[in-house]
C-alpha atoms as an extended CHARMM CRD file, in Angstrom:
* protein
*
       253  EXT
         1         1  MET       CA            -33.0850000000       11.3980000000       -8.3780000000  PROA      1               0.0000000000
         2         2  PHE       CA            -29.6690000000       10.0830000000       -7.8970000000  PROA      2               0.0000000000
         3         3  SER       CA            -29.3490000000       11.7130000000       -4.4610000000  PROA      3               0.0000000000
         4         4  ARG       CA            -32.6190000000       10.1240000000       -3.3030000000  PROA      4               0.0000000000
         5         5  VAL       CA            -31.5260000000        6.7120000000       -4.7360000000  PROA      5               0.0000000000
         6         6  ALA       CA            -28.0750000000        6.9590000000       -3.1560000000  PROA      6               0.0000000000
         7         7  PHE       CA            -29.6780000000        8.0000000000        0.1230000000  PROA      7               0.0000000000
         8         8  PHE       CA            -31.6520000000        4.8210000000       -0.2070000000  PROA      8               0.0000000000
         9         9  VAL       CA            -28.8610000000        2.6230000000       -0.9020000000  PROA      9               0.0000000000
        10        10  SER       CA            -26.8540000000        4.0750000000        1.9200000000  PROA      10              0.0000000000
        11        11  LEU       CA            -29.7310000000        3.2900000000        4.2950000000  PROA      11              0.0000000000
        12        12  LEU       CA            -30.0460000000       -0.1170000000        2.7540000000  PROA      12              0.0000000000
        13        13  CYS       CA            -26.0620000000       -0.7930000000        3.2390000000  PROA      13              0.0000000000
        14        14  ALA       CA            -26.5780000000        0.2020000000        6.9970000000  PROA      14              0.0000000000
        15        15  VAL       CA            -29.5100000000       -1.7020000000        7.7880000000  PROA      15              0.0000000000
        16        16  THR       CA            -29.0330000000       -5.0410000000        5.7630000000  PROA      16              0.0000000000
        17        17  TYR       CA            -25.0050000000       -5.2000000000        4.9510000000  PROA      17              0.0000000000
        18        18  VAL       CA            -25.4950000000       -5.3760000000        1.2880000000  PROA      18              0.0000000000
        19        19  CYS       CA            -22.2380000000       -3.4780000000        1.2550000000  PROA      19              0.0000000000
        20        20  ALA       CA            -20.3210000000       -5.9290000000        3.1410000000  PROA      20              0.0000000000
        21        21  HSD       CA            -18.0900000000       -6.9310000000       -0.0800000000  PROA      21              0.0000000000
        22        22  GLY       CA            -17.1840000000       -4.4920000000       -2.6230000000  PROA      22              0.0000000000
        23        23  PHE       CA            -16.3740000000       -3.4200000000       -6.4440000000  PROA      23              0.0000000000
        24        24  VAL       CA            -14.5460000000       -0.7930000000       -8.1780000000  PROA      24              0.0000000000
        25        25  GLN       CA            -16.3170000000        2.5380000000       -7.8130000000  PROA      25              0.0000000000
        26        26  GLU       CA            -14.2540000000        4.8910000000       -9.6730000000  PROA      26              0.0000000000
        27        27  ILE       CA            -11.3140000000        4.8030000000      -12.2340000000  PROA      27              0.0000000000
        28        28  ASP       CA             -8.7910000000        7.7000000000      -12.4710000000  PROA      28              0.0000000000
        29        29  ILE       CA             -6.3820000000        7.9770000000      -15.1830000000  PROA      29              0.0000000000
        30        30  ASP       CA             -3.1640000000        9.8160000000      -15.1990000000  PROA      30              0.0000000000
        31        31  SER       CA             -2.8980000000       10.4420000000      -18.9500000000  PROA      31              0.0000000000
        32        32  PRO       CA             -4.7280000000       11.6270000000      -20.5180000000  PROA      32              0.0000000000
        33        33  ALA       CA             -6.2120000000       12.6220000000      -17.3020000000  PROA      33              0.0000000000
        34        34  SER       CA             -9.9070000000       11.4740000000      -16.5070000000  PROA      34              0.0000000000
        35        35  LYS       CA            -12.2580000000       10.3140000000      -13.6240000000  PROA      35              0.0000000000
        36        36  ASN       CA            -14.6980000000        7.8640000000      -14.5640000000  PROA      36              0.0000000000
        37        37  SER       CA            -17.4250000000        6.3640000000      -12.4270000000  PROA      37              0.0000000000
        38        38  GLY       CA            -17.6540000000        2.4810000000      -12.1990000000  PROA      38              0.0000000000
        39        39  TYR       CA            -20.7600000000        0.8630000000      -12.6700000000  PROA      39              0.0000000000
        40        40  GLN       CA            -22.9490000000        1.3040000000       -9.5550000000  PROA      40              0.0000000000
        41        41  PRO       CA            -25.0630000000       -1.7930000000       -9.2710000000  PROA      41              0.0000000000
        42        42  TYR       CA            -27.5640000000       -0.4080000000       -6.7110000000  PROA      42              0.0000000000
        43        43  ILE       CA            -28.1360000000        2.6610000000       -8.4290000000  PROA      43              0.0000000000
        44        44  ASP       CA            -27.5470000000        2.5610000000      -12.1120000000  PROA      44              0.0000000000
        45        45  PRO       CA            -30.4900000000        0.0610000000      -13.0580000000  PROA      45              0.0000000000
        46        46  TYR       CA            -32.8930000000        2.5580000000      -11.4270000000  PROA      46              0.0000000000
        47        47  LEU       CA            -31.7120000000        5.4840000000      -13.4890000000  PROA      47              0.0000000000
        48        48  ASN       CA            -33.6480000000        6.4920000000      -16.7690000000  PROA      48              0.0000000000
        49        49  PRO       CA            -31.7390000000        7.2020000000      -18.9680000000  PROA      49              0.0000000000
        50        50  ALA       CA            -29.1870000000        4.6090000000      -17.9630000000  PROA      50              0.0000000000
        51        51  PRO       CA            -25.7090000000        6.3250000000      -17.0970000000  PROA      51              0.0000000000
        52        52  GLN       CA            -23.0080000000        5.8690000000      -19.6280000000  PROA      52              0.0000000000
        53        53  ARG       CA            -20.2800000000        3.7960000000      -18.1100000000  PROA      53              0.0000000000
        54        54  ILE       CA            -17.1100000000        2.3220000000      -19.1440000000  PROA      54              0.0000000000
        55        55  VAL       CA            -17.4320000000       -0.5430000000      -16.7110000000  PROA      55              0.0000000000
        56        56  ARG       CA            -19.4150000000       -3.8070000000      -17.8590000000  PROA      56              0.0000000000
        57        57  LYS       CA            -22.4150000000       -4.0980000000      -15.6000000000  PROA      57              0.0000000000
        58        58  ILE       CA            -22.4010000000       -6.2420000000      -12.3550000000  PROA      58              0.0000000000
        59        59  PRO       CA            -25.1540000000       -7.9030000000      -10.3810000000  PROA      59              0.0000000000
        60        60  GLY       CA            -24.1630000000       -6.5610000000       -7.1410000000  PROA      60              0.0000000000
        61        61  ASN       CA            -21.1720000000       -6.4800000000       -4.6880000000  PROA      61              0.0000000000
        62        62  GLY       CA            -21.1080000000      -10.0540000000       -4.0180000000  PROA      62              0.0000000000
        63        63  PRO       CA            -18.4920000000      -12.9010000000       -5.0340000000  PROA      63              0.0000000000
        64        64  VAL       CA            -18.2680000000      -15.4510000000       -8.0330000000  PROA      64              0.0000000000
        65        65  THR       CA            -16.9570000000      -18.5900000000       -6.2740000000  PROA      65              0.0000000000
        66        66  ASP       CA            -17.6170000000      -21.2020000000       -8.9820000000  PROA      66              0.0000000000
        67        67  LEU       CA            -14.5690000000      -20.7980000000      -11.2790000000  PROA      67              0.0000000000
        68        68  SER       CA            -15.9780000000      -22.9420000000      -14.1790000000  PROA      68              0.0000000000
        69        69  LEU       CA            -18.7080000000      -20.1250000000      -14.9490000000  PROA      69              0.0000000000
        70        70  ILE       CA            -18.5950000000      -17.2760000000      -17.1850000000  PROA      70              0.0000000000
        71        71  ASP       CA            -19.3490000000      -15.1540000000      -14.1550000000  PROA      71              0.0000000000
        72        72  VAL       CA            -15.7590000000      -15.3970000000      -13.0860000000  PROA      72              0.0000000000
        73        73  GLN       CA            -14.5610000000      -13.2860000000      -16.2450000000  PROA      73              0.0000000000
        74        74  CYS       CA            -16.3870000000      -10.0710000000      -15.8130000000  PROA      74              0.0000000000
        75        75  ASN       CA            -18.5750000000      -10.7590000000      -12.9230000000  PROA      75              0.0000000000
        76        76  GLY       CA            -22.3720000000      -12.2240000000      -13.3640000000  PROA      76              0.0000000000
        77        77  TYR       CA            -24.7940000000      -14.2640000000      -11.4790000000  PROA      77              0.0000000000
        78        78  THR       CA            -25.8280000000      -17.1700000000      -13.7550000000  PROA      78              0.0000000000
        79        79  ASP       CA            -27.8070000000      -18.7490000000      -11.0470000000  PROA      79              0.0000000000
        80        80  GLY       CA            -30.1270000000      -15.5070000000      -10.7750000000  PROA      80              0.0000000000
        81        81  GLY       CA            -30.2410000000      -14.9880000000      -14.8580000000  PROA      81              0.0000000000
        82        82  PHE       CA            -27.9870000000      -11.9790000000      -14.5590000000  PROA      82              0.0000000000
        83        83  THR       CA            -25.1290000000      -11.8970000000      -17.6110000000  PROA      83              0.0000000000
        84        84  THR       CA            -22.7900000000       -9.0400000000      -17.7590000000  PROA      84              0.0000000000
        85        85  ALA       CA            -22.6070000000       -7.1530000000      -21.2600000000  PROA      85              0.0000000000
        86        86  PRO       CA            -20.1340000000       -4.6970000000      -23.1140000000  PROA      86              0.0000000000
        87        87  ALA       CA            -20.2890000000       -1.1150000000      -21.8200000000  PROA      87              0.0000000000
        88        88  PRO       CA            -21.5700000000        1.4540000000      -23.9150000000  PROA      88              0.0000000000
        89        89  ILE       CA            -18.3200000000        3.7830000000      -23.9880000000  PROA      89              0.0000000000
        90        90  PHE       CA            -14.4630000000        3.5470000000      -23.2090000000  PROA      90              0.0000000000
        91        91  ALA       CA            -11.8860000000        5.6570000000      -21.6930000000  PROA      91              0.0000000000
        92        92  THR       CA             -8.5320000000        6.7380000000      -23.2360000000  PROA      92              0.0000000000
        93        93  VAL       CA             -5.6040000000        5.8030000000      -21.7640000000  PROA      93              0.0000000000
        94        94  ALA       CA             -1.7440000000        6.2590000000      -22.7820000000  PROA      94              0.0000000000
        95        95  ALA       CA              0.6710000000        3.2920000000      -22.8500000000  PROA      95              0.0000000000
        96        96  GLY       CA              2.7260000000        3.7080000000      -19.8280000000  PROA      96              0.0000000000
        97        97  SER       CA              0.1770000000        5.7010000000      -17.7960000000  PROA      97              0.0000000000
        98        98  GLN       CA             -0.9450000000        4.8290000000      -14.3540000000  PROA      98              0.0000000000
        99        99  VAL       CA             -4.6970000000        3.8160000000      -13.8060000000  PROA      99              0.0000000000
       100       100  HSD       CA             -6.1420000000        4.0890000000      -10.2860000000  PROA      100             0.0000000000
       101       101  LEU       CA             -9.1360000000        1.9470000000       -9.1600000000  PROA      101             0.0000000000
       102       102  ASN       CA            -10.9770000000        2.9790000000       -6.1680000000  PROA      102             0.0000000000
       103       103  TRP       CA            -12.8290000000        0.4280000000       -4.3180000000  PROA      103             0.0000000000
       104       104  THR       CA            -15.7200000000        0.6820000000       -2.1830000000  PROA      104             0.0000000000
       105       105  ALA       CA            -14.6180000000       -0.0440000000        1.5760000000  PROA      105             0.0000000000
       106       106  TRP       CA            -13.3800000000       -3.3860000000        1.8420000000  PROA      106             0.0000000000
       107       107  PRO       CA            -14.0260000000       -5.6850000000        4.7130000000  PROA      107             0.0000000000
       108       108  ASP       CA            -10.9480000000       -6.2150000000        6.9470000000  PROA      108             0.0000000000
       109       109  SER       CA            -11.9080000000       -9.8060000000        7.1930000000  PROA      109             0.0000000000
       110       110  HSD       CA            -11.6640000000      -10.6270000000        3.5570000000  PROA      110             0.0000000000
       111       111  MET       CA             -7.7020000000      -10.9720000000        2.8780000000  PROA      111             0.0000000000
       112       112  GLY       CA             -6.2120000000      -11.9360000000       -0.4950000000  PROA      112             0.0000000000
       113       113  PRO       CA             -4.2920000000      -10.9120000000       -3.7760000000  PROA      113             0.0000000000
       114       114  MET       CA             -5.2060000000       -8.3450000000       -6.1510000000  PROA      114             0.0000000000
       115       115  ILE       CA             -4.8180000000       -9.1330000000       -9.9480000000  PROA      115             0.0000000000
       116       116  THR       CA             -5.0170000000       -7.3020000000      -12.8860000000  PROA      116             0.0000000000
       117       117  TYR       CA             -5.4070000000       -8.6830000000      -16.7070000000  PROA      117             0.0000000000
       118       118  MET       CA             -5.8600000000       -6.9930000000      -19.9060000000  PROA      118             0.0000000000
       119       119  ALA       CA             -7.6290000000       -8.3920000000      -23.2550000000  PROA      119             0.0000000000
       120       120  ARG       CA             -7.3020000000       -6.8330000000      -26.9160000000  PROA      120             0.0000000000
       121       121  ALA       CA            -10.4120000000       -6.5420000000      -28.5560000000  PROA      121             0.0000000000
       122       122  PRO       CA            -10.4800000000       -7.4970000000      -32.2490000000  PROA      122             0.0000000000
       123       123  SER       CA            -13.2760000000       -5.2980000000      -32.9710000000  PROA      123             0.0000000000
       124       124  ASP       CA            -15.3810000000       -2.6910000000      -31.5670000000  PROA      124             0.0000000000
       125       125  ILE       CA            -15.2010000000       -3.0700000000      -27.6400000000  PROA      125             0.0000000000
       126       126  THR       CA            -18.5300000000       -1.9470000000      -26.9450000000  PROA      126             0.0000000000
       127       127  LYS       CA            -20.0710000000       -4.9760000000      -28.8690000000  PROA      127             0.0000000000
       128       128  TRP       CA            -17.1980000000       -7.6110000000      -27.9240000000  PROA      128             0.0000000000
       129       129  SER       CA            -17.4290000000      -10.2330000000      -25.3640000000  PROA      129             0.0000000000
       130       130  PRO       CA            -14.4090000000      -12.9280000000      -25.2210000000  PROA      130             0.0000000000
       131       131  GLY       CA            -16.5090000000      -15.6730000000      -24.4360000000  PROA      131             0.0000000000
       132       132  THR       CA            -14.2350000000      -18.6290000000      -23.1230000000  PROA      132             0.0000000000
       133       133  SER       CA            -11.4470000000      -17.6520000000      -25.6510000000  PROA      133             0.0000000000
       134       134  ALA       CA             -7.9060000000      -17.4720000000      -24.2540000000  PROA      134             0.0000000000
       135       135  VAL       CA             -7.4750000000      -13.8880000000      -24.7490000000  PROA      135             0.0000000000
       136       136  TRP       CA             -6.2700000000      -12.8680000000      -21.3610000000  PROA      136             0.0000000000
       137       137  PHE       CA             -2.8140000000      -11.5560000000      -20.2780000000  PROA      137             0.0000000000
       138       138  LYS       CA             -1.7010000000      -10.2500000000      -16.6640000000  PROA      138             0.0000000000
       139       139  VAL       CA             -0.2290000000       -6.9290000000      -16.4130000000  PROA      139             0.0000000000
       140       140  ALA       CA             -0.0690000000       -6.8190000000      -12.6070000000  PROA      140             0.0000000000
       141       141  GLU       CA             -0.3470000000       -8.4880000000       -9.3730000000  PROA      141             0.0000000000
       142       142  SER       CA             -0.1520000000       -8.0690000000       -5.5680000000  PROA      142             0.0000000000
       143       143  GLY       CA             -0.0690000000      -10.7530000000       -2.8970000000  PROA      143             0.0000000000
       144       144  LYS       CA              1.1410000000      -11.0370000000        0.5070000000  PROA      144             0.0000000000
       145       145  THR       CA              4.4470000000       -9.0020000000        1.5230000000  PROA      145             0.0000000000
       146       146  SER       CA              7.1960000000      -10.9790000000        3.3900000000  PROA      146             0.0000000000
       147       147  ASP       CA              5.7750000000       -9.4060000000        6.4120000000  PROA      147             0.0000000000
       148       148  GLY       CA              2.3970000000      -10.8560000000        5.9840000000  PROA      148             0.0000000000
       149       149  LYS       CA              0.6140000000       -8.0130000000        4.9190000000  PROA      149             0.0000000000
       150       150  TRP       CA             -1.9530000000       -8.7470000000        2.0670000000  PROA      150             0.0000000000
       151       151  ALA       CA             -2.9750000000       -6.4210000000       -0.8490000000  PROA      151             0.0000000000
       152       152  ALA       CA             -6.5280000000       -6.7650000000        0.0610000000  PROA      152             0.0000000000
       153       153  THR       CA             -7.0150000000       -5.5520000000        2.8360000000  PROA      153             0.0000000000
       154       154  ASP       CA             -3.9740000000       -4.1050000000        4.3340000000  PROA      154             0.0000000000
       155       155  LEU       CA             -2.4200000000       -2.3890000000        1.5170000000  PROA      155             0.0000000000
       156       156  LEU       CA             -5.3400000000       -1.3140000000        0.0150000000  PROA      156             0.0000000000
       157       157  THR       CA             -6.6270000000        0.2910000000        3.2640000000  PROA      157             0.0000000000
       158       158  ALA       CA             -3.2660000000        2.0940000000        3.7490000000  PROA      158             0.0000000000
       159       159  SER       CA             -3.7530000000        3.2470000000        0.2060000000  PROA      159             0.0000000000
       160       160  ASN       CA             -7.2580000000        4.8220000000        0.9790000000  PROA      160             0.0000000000
       161       161  SER       CA             -9.0430000000        2.0600000000       -1.0070000000  PROA      161             0.0000000000
       162       162  ILE       CA             -7.2510000000        2.7260000000       -4.0920000000  PROA      162             0.0000000000
       163       163  TYR       CA             -5.0420000000        0.5140000000       -6.0920000000  PROA      163             0.0000000000
       164       164  THR       CA             -2.5360000000        1.5020000000       -8.6740000000  PROA      164             0.0000000000
       165       165  PHE       CA             -1.1090000000       -0.2630000000      -11.9450000000  PROA      165             0.0000000000
       166       166  SER       CA              0.4870000000        0.7920000000      -14.8970000000  PROA      166             0.0000000000
       167       167  ILE       CA             -0.4090000000       -0.0410000000      -18.4820000000  PROA      167             0.0000000000
       168       168  PRO       CA              2.7440000000       -1.6820000000      -20.0760000000  PROA      168             0.0000000000
       169       169  LYS       CA              4.4090000000        1.2840000000      -21.7880000000  PROA      169             0.0000000000
       170       170  ASN       CA              5.2390000000       -0.7320000000      -25.0160000000  PROA      170             0.0000000000
       171       171  LEU       CA              1.8060000000       -2.1860000000      -25.5950000000  PROA      171             0.0000000000
       172       172  LYS       CA              0.4860000000       -1.7930000000      -28.9400000000  PROA      172             0.0000000000
       173       173  ALA       CA             -2.1390000000        0.8050000000      -29.3710000000  PROA      173             0.0000000000
       174       174  GLY       CA             -5.8540000000       -0.3670000000      -29.5070000000  PROA      174             0.0000000000
       175       175  GLN       CA             -8.9770000000       -1.1980000000      -27.4150000000  PROA      175             0.0000000000
       176       176  TYR       CA             -8.6480000000       -3.4300000000      -24.3690000000  PROA      176             0.0000000000
       177       177  ILE       CA            -10.6570000000       -4.8910000000      -21.5850000000  PROA      177             0.0000000000
       178       178  ILE       CA             -8.8800000000       -4.2690000000      -18.1120000000  PROA      178             0.0000000000
       179       179  ARG       CA            -10.0100000000       -7.2710000000      -15.8960000000  PROA      179             0.0000000000
       180       180  HSD       CA             -9.1540000000       -6.4880000000      -12.3720000000  PROA      180             0.0000000000
       181       181  GLU       CA            -10.1780000000       -8.5690000000       -9.2740000000  PROA      181             0.0000000000
       182       182  ILE       CA             -9.7160000000       -9.2780000000       -5.4380000000  PROA      182             0.0000000000
       183       183  ILE       CA             -9.7130000000      -12.9410000000       -4.6300000000  PROA      183             0.0000000000
       184       184  ALA       CA            -10.7540000000      -13.0070000000       -0.9770000000  PROA      184             0.0000000000
       185       185  LEU       CA             -9.5090000000      -16.1220000000        0.8330000000  PROA      185             0.0000000000
       186       186  HSD       CA            -10.9940000000      -15.9070000000        4.2200000000  PROA      186             0.0000000000
       187       187  ALA       CA            -13.1370000000      -19.0390000000        3.2920000000  PROA      187             0.0000000000
       188       188  ALA       CA            -10.6240000000      -20.4050000000        0.6250000000  PROA      188             0.0000000000
       189       189  TYR       CA             -9.3410000000      -23.5780000000        3.0520000000  PROA      189             0.0000000000
       190       190  THR       CA            -11.4040000000      -25.7110000000        0.6510000000  PROA      190             0.0000000000
       191       191  TYR       CA            -13.0090000000      -25.4650000000       -2.9160000000  PROA      191             0.0000000000
       192       192  PRO       CA            -15.4140000000      -23.8570000000       -3.4860000000  PROA      192             0.0000000000
       193       193  GLY       CA            -14.3530000000      -21.1170000000       -0.9410000000  PROA      193             0.0000000000
       194       194  ALA       CA            -12.3210000000      -18.5680000000       -2.5110000000  PROA      194             0.0000000000
       195       195  GLN       CA            -14.4140000000      -15.5410000000       -3.6090000000  PROA      195             0.0000000000
       196       196  VAL       CA            -13.5440000000      -13.8030000000       -6.8040000000  PROA      196             0.0000000000
       197       197  TYR       CA            -14.8020000000       -9.9490000000       -7.1620000000  PROA      197             0.0000000000
       198       198  PRO       CA            -13.7540000000       -9.1790000000      -11.0250000000  PROA      198             0.0000000000
       199       199  SER       CA            -14.3160000000       -5.9800000000      -12.7270000000  PROA      199             0.0000000000
       200       200  CYS       CA            -14.1830000000       -5.1900000000      -16.5390000000  PROA      200             0.0000000000
       201       201  ILE       CA            -13.2090000000       -1.8320000000      -17.6080000000  PROA      201             0.0000000000
       202       202  GLN       CA            -13.3540000000       -0.5450000000      -21.3920000000  PROA      202             0.0000000000
       203       203  VAL       CA            -10.2160000000        1.3230000000      -22.6070000000  PROA      203             0.0000000000
       204       204  GLN       CA             -8.4980000000        2.5550000000      -25.7430000000  PROA      204             0.0000000000
       205       205  VAL       CA             -4.5530000000        2.5060000000      -25.1910000000  PROA      205             0.0000000000
       206       206  THR       CA             -2.5670000000        5.1810000000      -27.2290000000  PROA      206             0.0000000000
       207       207  GLY       CA              0.8820000000        5.3760000000      -27.9330000000  PROA      207             0.0000000000
       208       208  SER       CA              3.4030000000        4.1100000000      -30.4810000000  PROA      208             0.0000000000
       209       209  GLY       CA              4.1080000000        0.8590000000      -28.9600000000  PROA      209             0.0000000000
       210       210  THR       CA              4.1090000000       -2.4020000000      -30.9400000000  PROA      210             0.0000000000
       211       211  ALA       CA              4.4530000000       -5.0740000000      -27.9640000000  PROA      211             0.0000000000
       212       212  LEU       CA              2.0370000000       -7.7680000000      -27.7810000000  PROA      212             0.0000000000
       213       213  PRO       CA              2.0480000000      -11.0680000000      -25.6650000000  PROA      213             0.0000000000
       214       214  THR       CA              2.3060000000      -14.3720000000      -27.1010000000  PROA      214             0.0000000000
       215       215  SER       CA              0.8270000000      -16.5050000000      -24.0690000000  PROA      215             0.0000000000
       216       216  PHE       CA             -2.9450000000      -16.0980000000      -23.0580000000  PROA      216             0.0000000000
       217       217  VAL       CA             -5.4300000000      -17.6540000000      -20.6690000000  PROA      217             0.0000000000
       218       218  SER       CA             -9.2850000000      -17.9280000000      -20.5270000000  PROA      218             0.0000000000
       219       219  PHE       CA            -11.7920000000      -17.0010000000      -18.0300000000  PROA      219             0.0000000000
       220       220  PRO       CA            -13.0660000000      -19.3980000000      -16.9520000000  PROA      220             0.0000000000
       221       221  GLY       CA            -10.0520000000      -21.6460000000      -17.3130000000  PROA      221             0.0000000000
       222       222  ALA       CA             -7.5320000000      -19.9200000000      -15.7750000000  PROA      222             0.0000000000
       223       223  TYR       CA             -8.0970000000      -20.9330000000      -12.3070000000  PROA      223             0.0000000000
       224       224  THR       CA             -9.6020000000      -24.4890000000      -11.1750000000  PROA      224             0.0000000000
       225       225  ALA       CA             -9.6600000000      -26.1880000000       -7.6540000000  PROA      225             0.0000000000
       226       226  SER       CA             -6.0310000000      -27.0570000000       -8.1410000000  PROA      226             0.0000000000
       227       227  THR       CA             -4.5000000000      -23.9340000000       -9.2070000000  PROA      227             0.0000000000
       228       228  PRO       CA             -2.1260000000      -22.7570000000       -6.4950000000  PROA      228             0.0000000000
       229       229  GLY       CA             -3.4430000000      -19.8490000000       -4.4310000000  PROA      229             0.0000000000
       230       230  ILE       CA             -6.9650000000      -20.9850000000       -4.8790000000  PROA      230             0.0000000000
       231       231  VAL       CA             -7.4230000000      -23.2910000000       -2.0480000000  PROA      231             0.0000000000
       232       232  TYR       CA             -5.3820000000      -21.7370000000        0.6190000000  PROA      232             0.0000000000
       233       233  ASP       CA             -5.5640000000      -21.6650000000        4.4770000000  PROA      233             0.0000000000
       234       234  ALA       CA             -4.7690000000      -17.7740000000        4.9870000000  PROA      234             0.0000000000
       235       235  TYR       CA             -5.2760000000      -18.0020000000        8.7910000000  PROA      235             0.0000000000
       236       236  THR       CA             -2.6320000000      -20.9020000000        9.2750000000  PROA      236             0.0000000000
       237       237  ASN       CA             -0.1790000000      -20.9950000000        6.2870000000  PROA      237             0.0000000000
       238       238  THR       CA              2.7600000000      -18.5060000000        7.0960000000  PROA      238             0.0000000000
       239       239  SER       CA              4.7040000000      -19.2570000000        4.0300000000  PROA      239             0.0000000000
       240       240  ALA       CA              4.8380000000      -17.1120000000        0.5690000000  PROA      240             0.0000000000
       241       241  TYR       CA              1.6870000000      -16.9290000000       -1.0670000000  PROA      241             0.0000000000
       242       242  PRO       CA              1.5850000000      -18.1580000000       -4.8440000000  PROA      242             0.0000000000
       243       243  ILE       CA             -0.9250000000      -15.8180000000       -6.7960000000  PROA      243             0.0000000000
       244       244  PRO       CA             -2.8060000000      -17.5610000000       -9.0170000000  PROA      244             0.0000000000
       245       245  GLY       CA             -2.5900000000      -17.4040000000      -12.8220000000  PROA      245             0.0000000000
       246       246  PRO       CA              0.2450000000      -16.8520000000      -15.2970000000  PROA      246             0.0000000000
       247       247  ALA       CA              3.1230000000      -14.3830000000      -14.8890000000  PROA      247             0.0000000000
       248       248  VAL       CA              2.8960000000      -10.8260000000      -15.2710000000  PROA      248             0.0000000000
       249       249  TRP       CA              3.3730000000       -9.7090000000      -18.7650000000  PROA      249             0.0000000000
       250       250  THR       CA              5.6870000000       -6.4290000000      -18.7690000000  PROA      250             0.0000000000
       251       251  GLY       CA              6.2600000000       -6.0400000000      -22.5270000000  PROA      251             0.0000000000
       252       252  GLY       CA              9.4670000000       -4.9580000000      -22.2590000000  PROA      252             0.0000000000
       253       253  ASN       CA              8.9310000000       -2.3750000000      -19.2950000000  PROA      253             0.0000000000
């Protein structure tokens, strides 16, 4: 069944270009070692029983452009009646470990930053949604290098579509959502224009760390039309790119 659906999706991609954008298709964790499939929006809804994923469901590979919508948090399509929801399982990751996020093929034209946040769940992560609460803290970011290379697509392509970040080594153990995104800037010369592609991954962080951040942002809320880096002409602006959002929290790393 899976192979037939996968073949259909591949054919659909080739004929209709539904795969012209992208999403996180696999999550590989160094410690303890595990490989975890992402949510497959063109396959999973058609499988019975539904696959158990650690990534919250997404409507497809398209972007969110209205930054005032809850869609910008973990992906969604409010206008189409699609709302994301907690995933049924989570992965385990040791504080300080690297996490490798494998994106589907990313279009060369969609340049922009790659940003990663986390949010600590106050209860069972398979049932918890943050809503509009300010619970998110940034743990990694990559924008434009001094020689003009973008995290997406230049650096992502050079790393075989794999983006790697580390869980802060002193982060207190517990359950967390990892919110990872690309913000594509090819149409960001006005608002709305920037395209946000978020994915939310559920993990159990282990370790003896005791550090927690004290400053948080919300989604929606962290980005608006006036946030530096949201309206940006990537074709004519040769200056340094201001990555949207707060400073990265390292937790004493």
